[in-house]
Amino acid sequence: MRSFTAAAVLGLAATTIAAPTATKKAKPTSLADGFPTPNANQLDRIEDLAFGTLSDAAPPPSLKDDTFTSLRFINFGEAIESFFFNELITNITLNRPGFQNIPNRDQTLRILRSMRATEELHTVNAENALSHFKQDIIQPCQYKFPVSTFNEAIAFISTATDNVQGVLGDVINKAAAAGDAGFTRGVSGALSNEGEQDGWFRFIMGQNPNQKPFNTISTREYAFSVLQGVVVPGSCANADLIDLTIFPPLSAANPPAKTTDIDFTFSIAPFTPSTAPAGKKIQSFATQESFHKKHSNVEGLSIAYLNGQDKPICVPVKSLHFNGFEGTAKAEFPFDEFKMHGLSVAALVEVDAKTCFANQDEMVKATAFGPALLEPVGDERI
Ligand SMILES: *[C@@H]1O[C@H](CO)[C@@H](O)[C@H](O)[C@H]1NC(C)=O
């Protein structure tokens, strides 16, 4: 069973990982193959491992500001995947505890090496586009992945890849709306590649490679928020250039594949995003400061879910409890009615469930905490 809920990923990271000393800027991290800035020979080798080249198509003459935000986010997110695969390959290669006796070990390593190289090229492509337009590239941060076995690693990256696919859809949609059609084709090439990767993750976990007929929508804000959980706080040199709202975390245990009540937990204590530069003043959100006062009961509070390409699904919060700063909201996971297989992106939102939202952008605007990424496994088992 997979759980890449905020509980697993974030583990309320700020409480478990000490922020590095605030005095000096975090050093950029790099890999043995030259990533994130490979030279020409290193790039040639990465392309061989990834079975293809970076696109040589001419970049569009200009891009809108919002599309630069997408590029920075892609630069940030694809680098995380590159470092993840590198660490997983190292764990298997060194036979670390939890990564021993992998089925089809040689084949698995060959596949993972191709995925590392592929993610590196997705990253370098975004870096090159930013550099072409004289924008700073986003330096890698230090990461801490919530996995200690091979199976956990595959479950984690599968859910993360589902989320990435949803976000790349959002990126394409936003670029099209901004008039940057020239940017969309390359992104769709990366998106379909991520789907191929996830088909393999699902298959080796004993699940049907087909997740849903239309994979789940995510948004840049939700993805940036949930990825805070894998970043060592204060270790990013310049990820704060990514101008996207970061929501405080929402956690839930992965539910079974049936309609059931879920306890969502969150904290109204002051919250600092992990990507904030070390030493930055604590950022606290209006929603948190006022949350307790505003929401002494469940009125006007819902859990909203994104699943497939459906409109957001809202369910009322049934009960709300606080233990100090720690809040628990109970709400239904309406799996049966909406066939909520695959990824669900859940958020605690300030709206009456009857009103709900026409689309994911409205949902983002009303979000107080989130997202929790839920992925129950039922009939998908093969
Ligand atoms: C690699 O193994 C270490 C433990 O040896 C673990 O902490 C880390 O999360 C693992 N990373 C991946 C990506 O498998």
mmCIF file of C-alpha atoms and ligand atoms in Angstrom:
data_model
loop_
_atom_site.group_PDB
_atom_site.id
_atom_site.type_symbol
_atom_site.label_atom_id
_atom_site.label_comp_id
_atom_site.label_asym_id
_atom_site.label_seq_id
_atom_site.Cartn_x
_atom_site.Cartn_y
_atom_site.Cartn_z
ATOM 1 C CA MET A 1 0.000 0.000 0.000
ATOM 2 C CA ARG A 2 1.313 3.399 -0.932
ATOM 3 C CA SER A 3 1.365 6.433 1.200
ATOM 4 C CA PHE A 4 2.824 9.657 -0.060
ATOM 5 C CA THR A 5 0.533 11.625 2.151
ATOM 6 C CA ALA A 6 1.948 14.689 3.732
ATOM 7 C CA ALA A 7 2.368 12.464 6.808
ATOM 8 C CA ALA A 8 4.828 10.226 5.030
ATOM 9 C CA VAL A 9 6.510 12.885 2.989
ATOM 10 C CA LEU A 10 6.546 15.823 5.260
ATOM 11 C CA GLY A 11 6.589 13.923 8.510
ATOM 12 C CA LEU A 12 6.173 17.473 9.749
ATOM 13 C CA ALA A 13 9.720 17.826 8.505
ATOM 14 C CA ALA A 14 10.477 20.988 10.379
ATOM 15 C CA THR A 15 10.251 19.139 13.672
ATOM 16 C CA THR A 16 12.530 16.274 12.643
ATOM 17 C CA ILE A 17 15.220 17.955 10.553
ATOM 18 C CA ALA A 18 17.335 20.644 12.093
ATOM 19 C CA ALA A 19 17.844 23.655 9.858
ATOM 20 C CA PRO A 20 21.501 24.184 8.930
ATOM 21 C CA THR A 21 23.177 27.168 10.544
ATOM 22 C CA ALA A 22 21.821 30.349 9.097
ATOM 23 C CA THR A 23 25.108 32.104 8.453
ATOM 24 C CA LYS A 24 26.290 30.952 5.024
ATOM 25 C CA LYS A 25 24.467 30.205 1.796
ATOM 26 C CA ALA A 26 23.903 26.499 1.115
ATOM 27 C CA LYS A 27 26.416 25.108 -1.377
ATOM 28 C CA PRO A 28 24.977 23.919 -4.683
ATOM 29 C CA THR A 29 24.926 20.128 -4.857
ATOM 30 C CA SER A 30 26.061 18.128 -7.885
ATOM 31 C CA LEU A 31 26.339 14.522 -9.058
ATOM 32 C CA ALA A 32 29.345 12.544 -10.329
ATOM 33 C CA ASP A 33 28.104 12.783 -13.953
ATOM 34 C CA GLY A 34 28.327 16.585 -13.903
ATOM 35 C CA PHE A 35 24.623 17.178 -13.265
ATOM 36 C CA PRO A 36 23.139 19.804 -12.897
ATOM 37 C CA THR A 37 25.668 21.523 -15.177
ATOM 38 C CA PRO A 38 27.303 18.746 -17.265
ATOM 39 C CA ASN A 39 30.000 19.727 -19.766
ATOM 40 C CA ALA A 40 29.652 18.702 -23.443
ATOM 41 C CA ASN A 41 31.209 15.239 -22.933
ATOM 42 C CA GLN A 42 29.172 14.561 -19.815
ATOM 43 C CA LEU A 43 25.993 15.655 -21.595
ATOM 44 C CA ASP A 44 26.770 13.326 -24.487
ATOM 45 C CA ARG A 45 27.066 10.415 -22.021
ATOM 46 C CA ILE A 46 23.797 11.366 -20.257
ATOM 47 C CA GLU A 47 22.020 11.491 -23.638
ATOM 48 C CA ASP A 48 23.307 7.986 -24.447
ATOM 49 C CA LEU A 49 21.970 6.666 -21.132
ATOM 50 C CA ALA A 50 18.617 8.383 -21.731
ATOM 51 C CA PHE A 51 18.374 7.105 -25.330
ATOM 52 C CA GLY A 52 18.064 10.516 -26.965
ATOM 53 C CA THR A 53 19.023 14.129 -27.238
ATOM 54 C CA LEU A 54 17.874 17.423 -25.841
ATOM 55 C CA SER A 55 15.587 19.123 -28.368
ATOM 56 C CA ASP A 56 17.415 21.288 -30.895
ATOM 57 C CA ALA A 57 14.253 23.200 -31.833
ATOM 58 C CA ALA A 58 14.671 26.987 -31.649
ATOM 59 C CA PRO A 59 13.181 28.423 -28.431
ATOM 60 C CA PRO A 60 10.188 30.760 -28.819
ATOM 61 C CA PRO A 61 11.200 34.444 -29.196
ATOM 62 C CA SER A 62 9.830 35.330 -25.771
ATOM 63 C CA LEU A 63 7.959 33.886 -22.807
ATOM 64 C CA LYS A 64 5.492 35.409 -20.344
ATOM 65 C CA ASP A 65 6.437 35.848 -16.675
ATOM 66 C CA ASP A 66 4.040 33.114 -15.598
ATOM 67 C CA THR A 67 5.737 30.677 -17.967
ATOM 68 C CA PHE A 68 9.103 31.512 -16.372
ATOM 69 C CA THR A 69 7.520 30.542 -13.054
ATOM 70 C CA SER A 70 6.648 27.178 -14.633
ATOM 71 C CA LEU A 71 10.186 26.762 -15.984
ATOM 72 C CA ARG A 72 11.686 27.490 -12.570
ATOM 73 C CA PHE A 73 9.318 25.011 -10.972
ATOM 74 C CA ILE A 74 10.179 22.342 -13.583
ATOM 75 C CA ASN A 75 13.893 23.016 -13.001
ATOM 76 C CA PHE A 76 13.324 22.520 -9.244
ATOM 77 C CA GLY A 77 11.091 19.433 -9.508
ATOM 78 C CA GLU A 78 13.002 17.491 -12.168
ATOM 79 C CA ALA A 79 16.249 17.993 -10.226
ATOM 80 C CA ILE A 80 14.597 16.362 -7.203
ATOM 81 C CA GLU A 81 13.754 13.329 -9.352
ATOM 82 C CA SER A 82 17.328 13.199 -10.682
ATOM 83 C CA PHE A 83 18.779 13.193 -7.159
ATOM 84 C CA PHE A 84 16.197 10.644 -6.016
ATOM 85 C CA PHE A 85 17.130 8.152 -8.739
ATOM 86 C CA ASN A 86 20.819 8.733 -8.084
ATOM 87 C CA GLU A 87 20.352 7.935 -4.391
ATOM 88 C CA LEU A 88 18.232 4.865 -5.139
ATOM 89 C CA ILE A 89 20.835 3.555 -7.613
ATOM 90 C CA THR A 90 23.544 4.096 -4.976
ATOM 91 C CA ASN A 91 21.501 2.291 -2.311
ATOM 92 C CA ILE A 92 20.979 -0.733 -4.563
ATOM 93 C CA THR A 93 24.548 -0.750 -5.883
ATOM 94 C CA LEU A 94 25.986 -0.676 -2.348
ATOM 95 C CA ASN A 95 23.485 -3.330 -1.159
ATOM 96 C CA ARG A 96 22.386 -1.084 1.680
ATOM 97 C CA PRO A 97 19.952 -2.657 4.182
ATOM 98 C CA GLY A 98 16.427 -2.444 2.721
ATOM 99 C CA PHE A 99 17.849 -2.401 -0.819
ATOM 100 C CA GLN A 100 19.177 -5.970 -0.986
ATOM 101 C CA ASN A 101 17.802 -8.921 -2.967
ATOM 102 C CA ILE A 102 16.008 -6.696 -5.472
ATOM 103 C CA PRO A 103 14.136 -8.775 -8.063
ATOM 104 C CA ASN A 104 15.874 -8.577 -11.489
ATOM 105 C CA ARG A 105 18.591 -6.442 -9.940
ATOM 106 C CA ASP A 106 20.640 -5.839 -13.129
ATOM 107 C CA GLN A 107 17.621 -5.014 -15.225
ATOM 108 C CA THR A 108 16.263 -2.745 -12.464
ATOM 109 C CA LEU A 109 19.562 -0.850 -12.264
ATOM 110 C CA ARG A 110 19.652 -0.414 -16.059
ATOM 111 C CA ILE A 111 16.128 0.991 -16.015
ATOM 112 C CA LEU A 112 16.850 3.287 -13.068
ATOM 113 C CA ARG A 113 20.016 4.609 -14.747
ATOM 114 C CA SER A 114 17.980 5.497 -17.830
ATOM 115 C CA MET A 115 15.444 7.247 -15.602
ATOM 116 C CA ARG A 116 18.146 9.226 -13.808
ATOM 117 C CA ALA A 117 19.580 10.361 -17.149
ATOM 118 C CA THR A 118 16.082 11.168 -18.429
ATOM 119 C CA GLU A 119 15.255 13.334 -15.416
ATOM 120 C CA GLU A 120 18.632 15.034 -15.741
ATOM 121 C CA LEU A 121 17.796 15.980 -19.325
ATOM 122 C CA HIS A 122 14.344 17.236 -18.283
ATOM 123 C CA THR A 123 16.170 19.449 -15.774
ATOM 124 C CA VAL A 124 18.909 20.597 -18.168
ATOM 125 C CA ASN A 125 16.250 21.459 -20.753
ATOM 126 C CA ALA A 126 14.596 23.813 -18.238
ATOM 127 C CA GLU A 127 18.003 25.224 -17.220
ATOM 128 C CA ASN A 128 18.901 25.907 -20.854
ATOM 129 C CA ALA A 129 15.595 27.667 -21.462
ATOM 130 C CA LEU A 130 16.088 29.863 -18.384
ATOM 131 C CA SER A 131 19.706 30.631 -19.358
ATOM 132 C CA HIS A 132 18.670 31.418 -22.930
ATOM 133 C CA PHE A 133 16.360 34.122 -21.562
ATOM 134 C CA LYS A 134 19.082 35.350 -19.157
ATOM 135 C CA GLN A 135 17.285 34.032 -16.084
ATOM 136 C CA ASP A 136 19.023 32.341 -13.136
ATOM 137 C CA ILE A 137 18.725 28.576 -13.096
ATOM 138 C CA ILE A 138 17.366 27.033 -9.886
ATOM 139 C CA GLN A 139 20.206 25.414 -7.928
ATOM 140 C CA PRO A 140 19.580 21.988 -6.428
ATOM 141 C CA CYS A 141 18.887 21.796 -2.697
ATOM 142 C CA GLN A 142 19.746 18.994 -0.282
ATOM 143 C CA TYR A 143 17.047 16.359 -0.035
ATOM 144 C CA LYS A 144 15.779 13.852 2.500
ATOM 145 C CA PHE A 145 13.490 11.195 1.071
ATOM 146 C CA PRO A 146 11.034 9.422 3.375
ATOM 147 C CA VAL A 147 12.044 5.921 2.234
ATOM 148 C CA SER A 148 14.139 3.207 3.832
ATOM 149 C CA THR A 149 13.432 0.204 1.565
ATOM 150 C CA PHE A 150 13.275 -0.461 -2.171
ATOM 151 C CA ASN A 151 9.495 -0.992 -2.035
ATOM 152 C CA GLU A 152 8.970 2.272 -0.181
ATOM 153 C CA ALA A 153 11.188 4.040 -2.707
ATOM 154 C CA ILE A 154 9.165 2.760 -5.666
ATOM 155 C CA ALA A 155 5.830 3.586 -3.985
ATOM 156 C CA PHE A 156 7.099 7.069 -3.176
ATOM 157 C CA ILE A 157 8.396 7.847 -6.668
ATOM 158 C CA SER A 158 5.262 6.388 -8.252
ATOM 159 C CA THR A 159 2.993 8.771 -6.347
ATOM 160 C CA ALA A 160 5.434 11.630 -6.907
ATOM 161 C CA THR A 161 5.432 10.867 -10.639
ATOM 162 C CA ASP A 162 1.614 10.825 -10.685
ATOM 163 C CA ASN A 163 1.709 14.257 -9.118
ATOM 164 C CA VAL A 164 4.322 15.469 -11.636
ATOM 165 C CA GLN A 165 2.115 14.354 -14.516
ATOM 166 C CA GLY A 166 -0.777 16.354 -13.066
ATOM 167 C CA VAL A 167 1.455 19.402 -12.659
ATOM 168 C CA LEU A 168 2.848 19.239 -16.182
ATOM 169 C CA GLY A 169 -0.764 19.315 -17.376
ATOM 170 C CA ASP A 170 -1.229 22.464 -15.291
ATOM 171 C CA VAL A 171 1.959 23.945 -16.782
ATOM 172 C CA ILE A 172 0.725 23.280 -20.332
ATOM 173 C CA ASN A 173 -2.672 24.743 -19.517
ATOM 174 C CA LYS A 174 -1.172 27.907 -17.982
ATOM 175 C CA ALA A 175 1.289 28.370 -20.872
ATOM 176 C CA ALA A 176 -1.512 27.993 -23.412
ATOM 177 C CA ALA A 177 -3.621 30.524 -21.501
ATOM 178 C CA ALA A 178 -0.656 32.942 -21.408
ATOM 179 C CA GLY A 179 -0.162 32.650 -25.166
ATOM 180 C CA ASP A 180 3.058 30.620 -24.950
ATOM 181 C CA ALA A 181 1.995 27.787 -27.247
ATOM 182 C CA GLY A 182 5.624 27.307 -28.341
ATOM 183 C CA PHE A 183 6.434 26.048 -24.854
ATOM 184 C CA THR A 184 3.772 23.357 -24.634
ATOM 185 C CA ARG A 185 5.026 20.686 -27.027
ATOM 186 C CA GLY A 186 8.275 20.013 -25.196
ATOM 187 C CA VAL A 187 6.446 19.784 -21.868
ATOM 188 C CA SER A 188 4.002 17.251 -23.302
ATOM 189 C CA GLY A 189 6.989 15.171 -24.440
ATOM 190 C CA ALA A 190 8.274 15.078 -20.859
ATOM 191 C CA LEU A 191 4.766 14.426 -19.496
ATOM 192 C CA SER A 192 4.214 11.312 -21.606
ATOM 193 C CA ASN A 193 7.688 10.082 -20.659
ATOM 194 C CA GLU A 194 6.770 10.390 -16.956
ATOM 195 C CA GLY A 195 3.717 8.244 -17.696
ATOM 196 C CA GLU A 196 5.939 5.499 -19.134
ATOM 197 C CA GLN A 197 8.083 5.567 -16.011
ATOM 198 C CA ASP A 198 5.062 5.315 -13.762
ATOM 199 C CA GLY A 199 3.701 2.368 -15.758
ATOM 200 C CA TRP A 200 6.855 0.473 -14.804
ATOM 201 C CA PHE A 201 6.682 1.512 -11.123
ATOM 202 C CA ARG A 202 3.082 0.359 -10.974
ATOM 203 C CA PHE A 203 3.829 -2.920 -12.726
ATOM 204 C CA ILE A 204 6.661 -3.901 -10.388
ATOM 205 C CA MET A 205 4.407 -3.031 -7.422
ATOM 206 C CA GLY A 206 1.858 -5.521 -8.764
ATOM 207 C CA GLN A 207 -0.541 -2.911 -10.076
ATOM 208 C CA ASN A 208 -2.088 -2.416 -13.480
ATOM 209 C CA PRO A 209 0.093 0.070 -15.386
ATOM 210 C CA ASN A 210 -3.119 1.885 -16.382
ATOM 211 C CA GLN A 211 -3.998 4.105 -13.466
ATOM 212 C CA LYS A 212 -7.110 5.879 -14.748
ATOM 213 C CA PRO A 213 -8.478 6.790 -18.172
ATOM 214 C CA PHE A 214 -7.635 10.445 -17.461
ATOM 215 C CA ASN A 215 -4.871 10.965 -14.919
ATOM 216 C CA THR A 216 -5.373 13.272 -11.970
ATOM 217 C CA ILE A 217 -4.993 17.033 -12.182
ATOM 218 C CA SER A 218 -2.496 18.691 -9.867
ATOM 219 C CA THR A 219 -1.325 22.287 -9.684
ATOM 220 C CA ARG A 220 2.025 24.012 -9.415
ATOM 221 C CA GLU A 221 1.124 25.361 -5.947
ATOM 222 C CA TYR A 222 0.176 21.929 -4.633
ATOM 223 C CA ALA A 223 3.261 20.280 -6.083
ATOM 224 C CA PHE A 224 5.601 22.970 -4.750
ATOM 225 C CA SER A 225 3.919 22.690 -1.341
ATOM 226 C CA VAL A 226 4.196 18.909 -1.067
ATOM 227 C CA LEU A 227 7.810 18.891 -2.315
ATOM 228 C CA GLN A 228 8.788 21.093 0.629
ATOM 229 C CA GLY A 229 8.708 17.819 2.551
ATOM 230 C CA VAL A 230 11.741 16.347 0.739
ATOM 231 C CA VAL A 231 13.902 19.466 0.986
ATOM 232 C CA VAL A 232 16.311 19.848 3.898
ATOM 233 C CA PRO A 233 15.138 23.140 5.432
ATOM 234 C CA GLY A 234 17.313 26.094 4.505
ATOM 235 C CA SER A 235 19.457 24.079 2.026
ATOM 236 C CA CYS A 236 18.260 25.791 -1.178
ATOM 237 C CA ALA A 237 20.421 28.540 -2.681
ATOM 238 C CA ASN A 238 17.683 30.198 -4.722
ATOM 239 C CA ALA A 239 14.501 28.090 -4.857
ATOM 240 C CA ASP A 240 12.748 31.089 -3.330
ATOM 241 C CA LEU A 241 12.832 32.581 -6.867
ATOM 242 C CA ILE A 242 9.908 30.240 -7.589
ATOM 243 C CA ASP A 243 6.946 32.543 -7.133
ATOM 244 C CA LEU A 244 4.273 30.054 -6.092
ATOM 245 C CA THR A 245 2.126 29.898 -2.971
ATOM 246 C CA ILE A 246 3.335 27.308 -0.470
ATOM 247 C CA PHE A 247 0.635 25.844 1.763
ATOM 248 C CA PRO A 248 1.297 24.413 5.208
ATOM 249 C CA PRO A 249 1.069 20.609 5.231
ATOM 250 C CA LEU A 250 -1.973 18.395 5.565
ATOM 251 C CA SER A 251 -1.460 14.743 6.519
ATOM 252 C CA ALA A 252 -3.566 11.616 6.298
ATOM 253 C CA ALA A 253 -2.960 7.877 6.329
ATOM 254 C CA ASN A 254 -3.524 6.294 2.937
ATOM 255 C CA PRO A 255 -7.163 5.136 2.849
ATOM 256 C CA PRO A 256 -8.479 1.792 1.593
ATOM 257 C CA ALA A 257 -10.093 1.713 -1.868
ATOM 258 C CA LYS A 258 -13.638 2.234 -0.592
ATOM 259 C CA THR A 259 -15.760 5.029 0.824
ATOM 260 C CA THR A 260 -14.471 5.681 4.305
ATOM 261 C CA ASP A 261 -13.880 8.508 6.797
ATOM 262 C CA ILE A 262 -10.381 9.969 6.965
ATOM 263 C CA ASP A 263 -8.687 11.957 9.731
ATOM 264 C CA PHE A 264 -6.693 14.812 8.221
ATOM 265 C CA THR A 265 -4.163 16.460 10.536
ATOM 266 C CA PHE A 266 -2.488 19.853 10.292
ATOM 267 C CA SER A 267 -0.727 22.385 12.483
ATOM 268 C CA ILE A 268 -1.657 26.009 13.031
ATOM 269 C CA ALA A 269 1.792 26.744 14.499
ATOM 270 C CA PRO A 270 3.953 29.221 12.521
ATOM 271 C CA PHE A 271 5.307 27.555 9.412
ATOM 272 C CA THR A 272 8.496 28.133 7.403
ATOM 273 C CA PRO A 273 8.747 26.519 3.960
ATOM 274 C CA SER A 274 11.857 24.322 3.596
ATOM 275 C CA THR A 275 12.830 26.180 0.405
ATOM 276 C CA ALA A 276 13.060 29.477 2.288
ATOM 277 C CA PRO A 277 16.717 30.570 2.467
ATOM 278 C CA ALA A 278 18.400 29.753 5.766
ATOM 279 C CA GLY A 279 17.876 32.467 8.322
ATOM 280 C CA LYS A 280 14.797 33.884 6.635
ATOM 281 C CA LYS A 281 12.231 35.257 9.035
ATOM 282 C CA ILE A 282 9.489 32.787 9.955
ATOM 283 C CA GLN A 283 6.652 33.119 7.493
ATOM 284 C CA SER A 284 3.263 32.620 9.007
ATOM 285 C CA PHE A 285 0.103 32.494 7.015
ATOM 286 C CA ALA A 286 -2.991 34.534 7.641
ATOM 287 C CA THR A 287 -4.996 31.339 7.397
ATOM 288 C CA GLN A 288 -3.081 29.908 10.338
ATOM 289 C CA GLU A 289 -3.098 32.975 12.545
ATOM 290 C CA SER A 290 -6.796 33.406 12.120
ATOM 291 C CA PHE A 291 -7.754 29.792 11.616
ATOM 292 C CA HIS A 292 -8.509 28.962 15.231
ATOM 293 C CA LYS A 293 -10.627 32.049 15.702
ATOM 294 C CA LYS A 294 -12.475 31.655 12.432
ATOM 295 C CA HIS A 295 -13.074 27.932 12.647
ATOM 296 C CA SER A 296 -14.091 26.990 16.138
ATOM 297 C CA ASN A 297 -16.508 24.597 14.447
ATOM 298 C CA VAL A 298 -16.834 22.845 11.090
ATOM 299 C CA GLU A 299 -18.950 25.521 9.424
ATOM 300 C CA GLY A 300 -17.496 26.728 6.117
ATOM 301 C CA LEU A 301 -14.796 24.036 6.064
ATOM 302 C CA SER A 302 -14.501 21.207 3.564
ATOM 303 C CA ILE A 303 -12.049 18.707 2.259
ATOM 304 C CA ALA A 304 -11.721 19.039 -1.512
ATOM 305 C CA TYR A 305 -10.304 16.303 -3.730
ATOM 306 C CA LEU A 306 -8.868 16.367 -7.235
ATOM 307 C CA ASN A 307 -9.193 12.989 -8.935
ATOM 308 C CA GLY A 308 -8.953 12.289 -12.653
ATOM 309 C CA GLN A 309 -10.024 15.243 -14.788
ATOM 310 C CA ASP A 310 -13.229 15.730 -12.770
ATOM 311 C CA LYS A 311 -14.213 19.017 -11.181
ATOM 312 C CA PRO A 312 -13.060 19.245 -7.541
ATOM 313 C CA ILE A 313 -15.111 17.045 -5.209
ATOM 314 C CA CYS A 314 -15.988 18.714 -1.885
ATOM 315 C CA VAL A 315 -17.147 16.958 1.253
ATOM 316 C CA PRO A 316 -18.028 18.692 4.524
ATOM 317 C CA VAL A 317 -15.669 18.443 7.492
ATOM 318 C CA LYS A 318 -17.626 16.295 9.965
ATOM 319 C CA SER A 319 -15.649 17.129 13.084
ATOM 320 C CA LEU A 320 -12.786 19.423 14.036
ATOM 321 C CA HIS A 321 -10.566 19.034 17.110
ATOM 322 C CA PHE A 322 -7.528 20.887 18.362
ATOM 323 C CA ASN A 323 -4.856 19.667 20.698
ATOM 324 C CA GLY A 324 -2.758 22.777 21.154
ATOM 325 C CA PHE A 325 -1.613 23.740 17.660
ATOM 326 C CA GLU A 326 -2.449 20.327 16.174
ATOM 327 C CA GLY A 327 -5.782 20.160 14.368
ATOM 328 C CA THR A 328 -7.687 17.074 13.207
ATOM 329 C CA ALA A 329 -10.486 17.312 10.643
ATOM 330 C CA LYS A 330 -12.574 14.252 9.843
ATOM 331 C CA ALA A 331 -14.169 13.968 6.401
ATOM 332 C CA GLU A 332 -15.401 11.324 4.017
ATOM 333 C CA PHE A 333 -13.276 9.926 1.199
ATOM 334 C CA PRO A 334 -16.110 9.288 -1.296
ATOM 335 C CA PHE A 335 -14.269 6.588 -3.247
ATOM 336 C CA ASP A 336 -17.253 4.505 -4.402
ATOM 337 C CA GLU A 337 -19.405 7.298 -5.792
ATOM 338 C CA PHE A 338 -16.611 8.934 -7.807
ATOM 339 C CA LYS A 339 -14.467 5.862 -8.674
ATOM 340 C CA MET A 340 -11.498 7.522 -7.023
ATOM 341 C CA HIS A 341 -8.818 5.095 -8.183
ATOM 342 C CA GLY A 342 -5.278 6.363 -8.586
ATOM 343 C CA LEU A 343 -4.026 9.645 -7.209
ATOM 344 C CA SER A 344 -6.270 11.965 -5.208
ATOM 345 C CA VAL A 345 -4.947 15.416 -4.311
ATOM 346 C CA ALA A 346 -6.730 16.516 -1.121
ATOM 347 C CA ALA A 347 -6.806 19.932 0.567
ATOM 348 C CA LEU A 348 -8.522 21.495 3.560
ATOM 349 C CA VAL A 349 -10.448 24.376 2.024
ATOM 350 C CA GLU A 350 -12.432 27.300 3.365
ATOM 351 C CA VAL A 351 -15.674 26.818 1.488
ATOM 352 C CA ASP A 352 -19.060 25.301 2.087
ATOM 353 C CA ALA A 353 -19.102 21.824 0.507
ATOM 354 C CA LYS A 354 -22.360 22.640 -1.273
ATOM 355 C CA THR A 355 -20.698 25.575 -3.063
ATOM 356 C CA CYS A 356 -17.431 23.808 -3.961
ATOM 357 C CA PHE A 357 -15.437 24.857 -7.054
ATOM 358 C CA ALA A 358 -15.689 24.941 -10.829
ATOM 359 C CA ASN A 359 -12.018 24.060 -11.213
ATOM 360 C CA GLN A 360 -8.674 23.445 -9.487
ATOM 361 C CA ASP A 361 -7.597 27.114 -9.611
ATOM 362 C CA GLU A 362 -10.608 28.113 -7.504
ATOM 363 C CA MET A 363 -9.763 25.279 -5.133
ATOM 364 C CA VAL A 364 -6.158 26.489 -4.764
ATOM 365 C CA LYS A 365 -7.396 29.994 -3.889
ATOM 366 C CA ALA A 366 -9.554 28.648 -1.041
ATOM 367 C CA THR A 367 -6.909 26.256 0.333
ATOM 368 C CA ALA A 368 -5.808 26.609 3.945
ATOM 369 C CA PHE A 369 -3.701 23.403 4.275
ATOM 370 C CA GLY A 370 -2.509 20.837 1.779
ATOM 371 C CA PRO A 371 -2.189 18.845 -0.203
ATOM 372 C CA ALA A 372 -2.305 15.295 1.080
ATOM 373 C CA LEU A 373 -1.593 12.867 -1.751
ATOM 374 C CA LEU A 374 -3.721 9.741 -1.378
ATOM 375 C CA GLU A 375 -3.404 6.623 -3.469
ATOM 376 C CA PRO A 376 -5.489 3.634 -2.394
ATOM 377 C CA VAL A 377 -4.966 0.348 -4.182
ATOM 378 C CA GLY A 378 -7.951 -1.855 -4.934
ATOM 379 C CA ASP A 379 -8.915 -3.511 -8.202
ATOM 380 C CA GLU A 380 -5.714 -2.203 -9.782
ATOM 381 C CA ARG A 381 -3.849 -5.200 -8.339
ATOM 382 C CA ILE A 382 -2.696 -7.570 -11.038
HETATM 383 C C1 LIG B 1 18.874 5.413 0.585
HETATM 384 O O1 LIG B 1 19.165 4.719 1.778
HETATM 385 C C2 LIG B 1 19.179 5.514 2.965
HETATM 386 C C3 LIG B 1 19.486 4.600 4.135
HETATM 387 O O2 LIG B 1 20.645 3.880 3.917
HETATM 388 C C4 LIG B 1 17.834 6.164 3.171
HETATM 389 O O3 LIG B 1 17.882 7.021 4.297
HETATM 390 C C5 LIG B 1 17.440 6.953 1.934
HETATM 391 O O4 LIG B 1 16.139 7.501 2.102
HETATM 392 C C6 LIG B 1 17.472 6.050 0.708
HETATM 393 N N1 LIG B 1 17.128 6.830 -0.464
HETATM 394 C C7 LIG B 1 16.540 6.306 -1.537
HETATM 395 C C8 LIG B 1 16.180 7.258 -2.618
HETATM 396 O O5 LIG B 1 16.317 5.116 -1.661
#
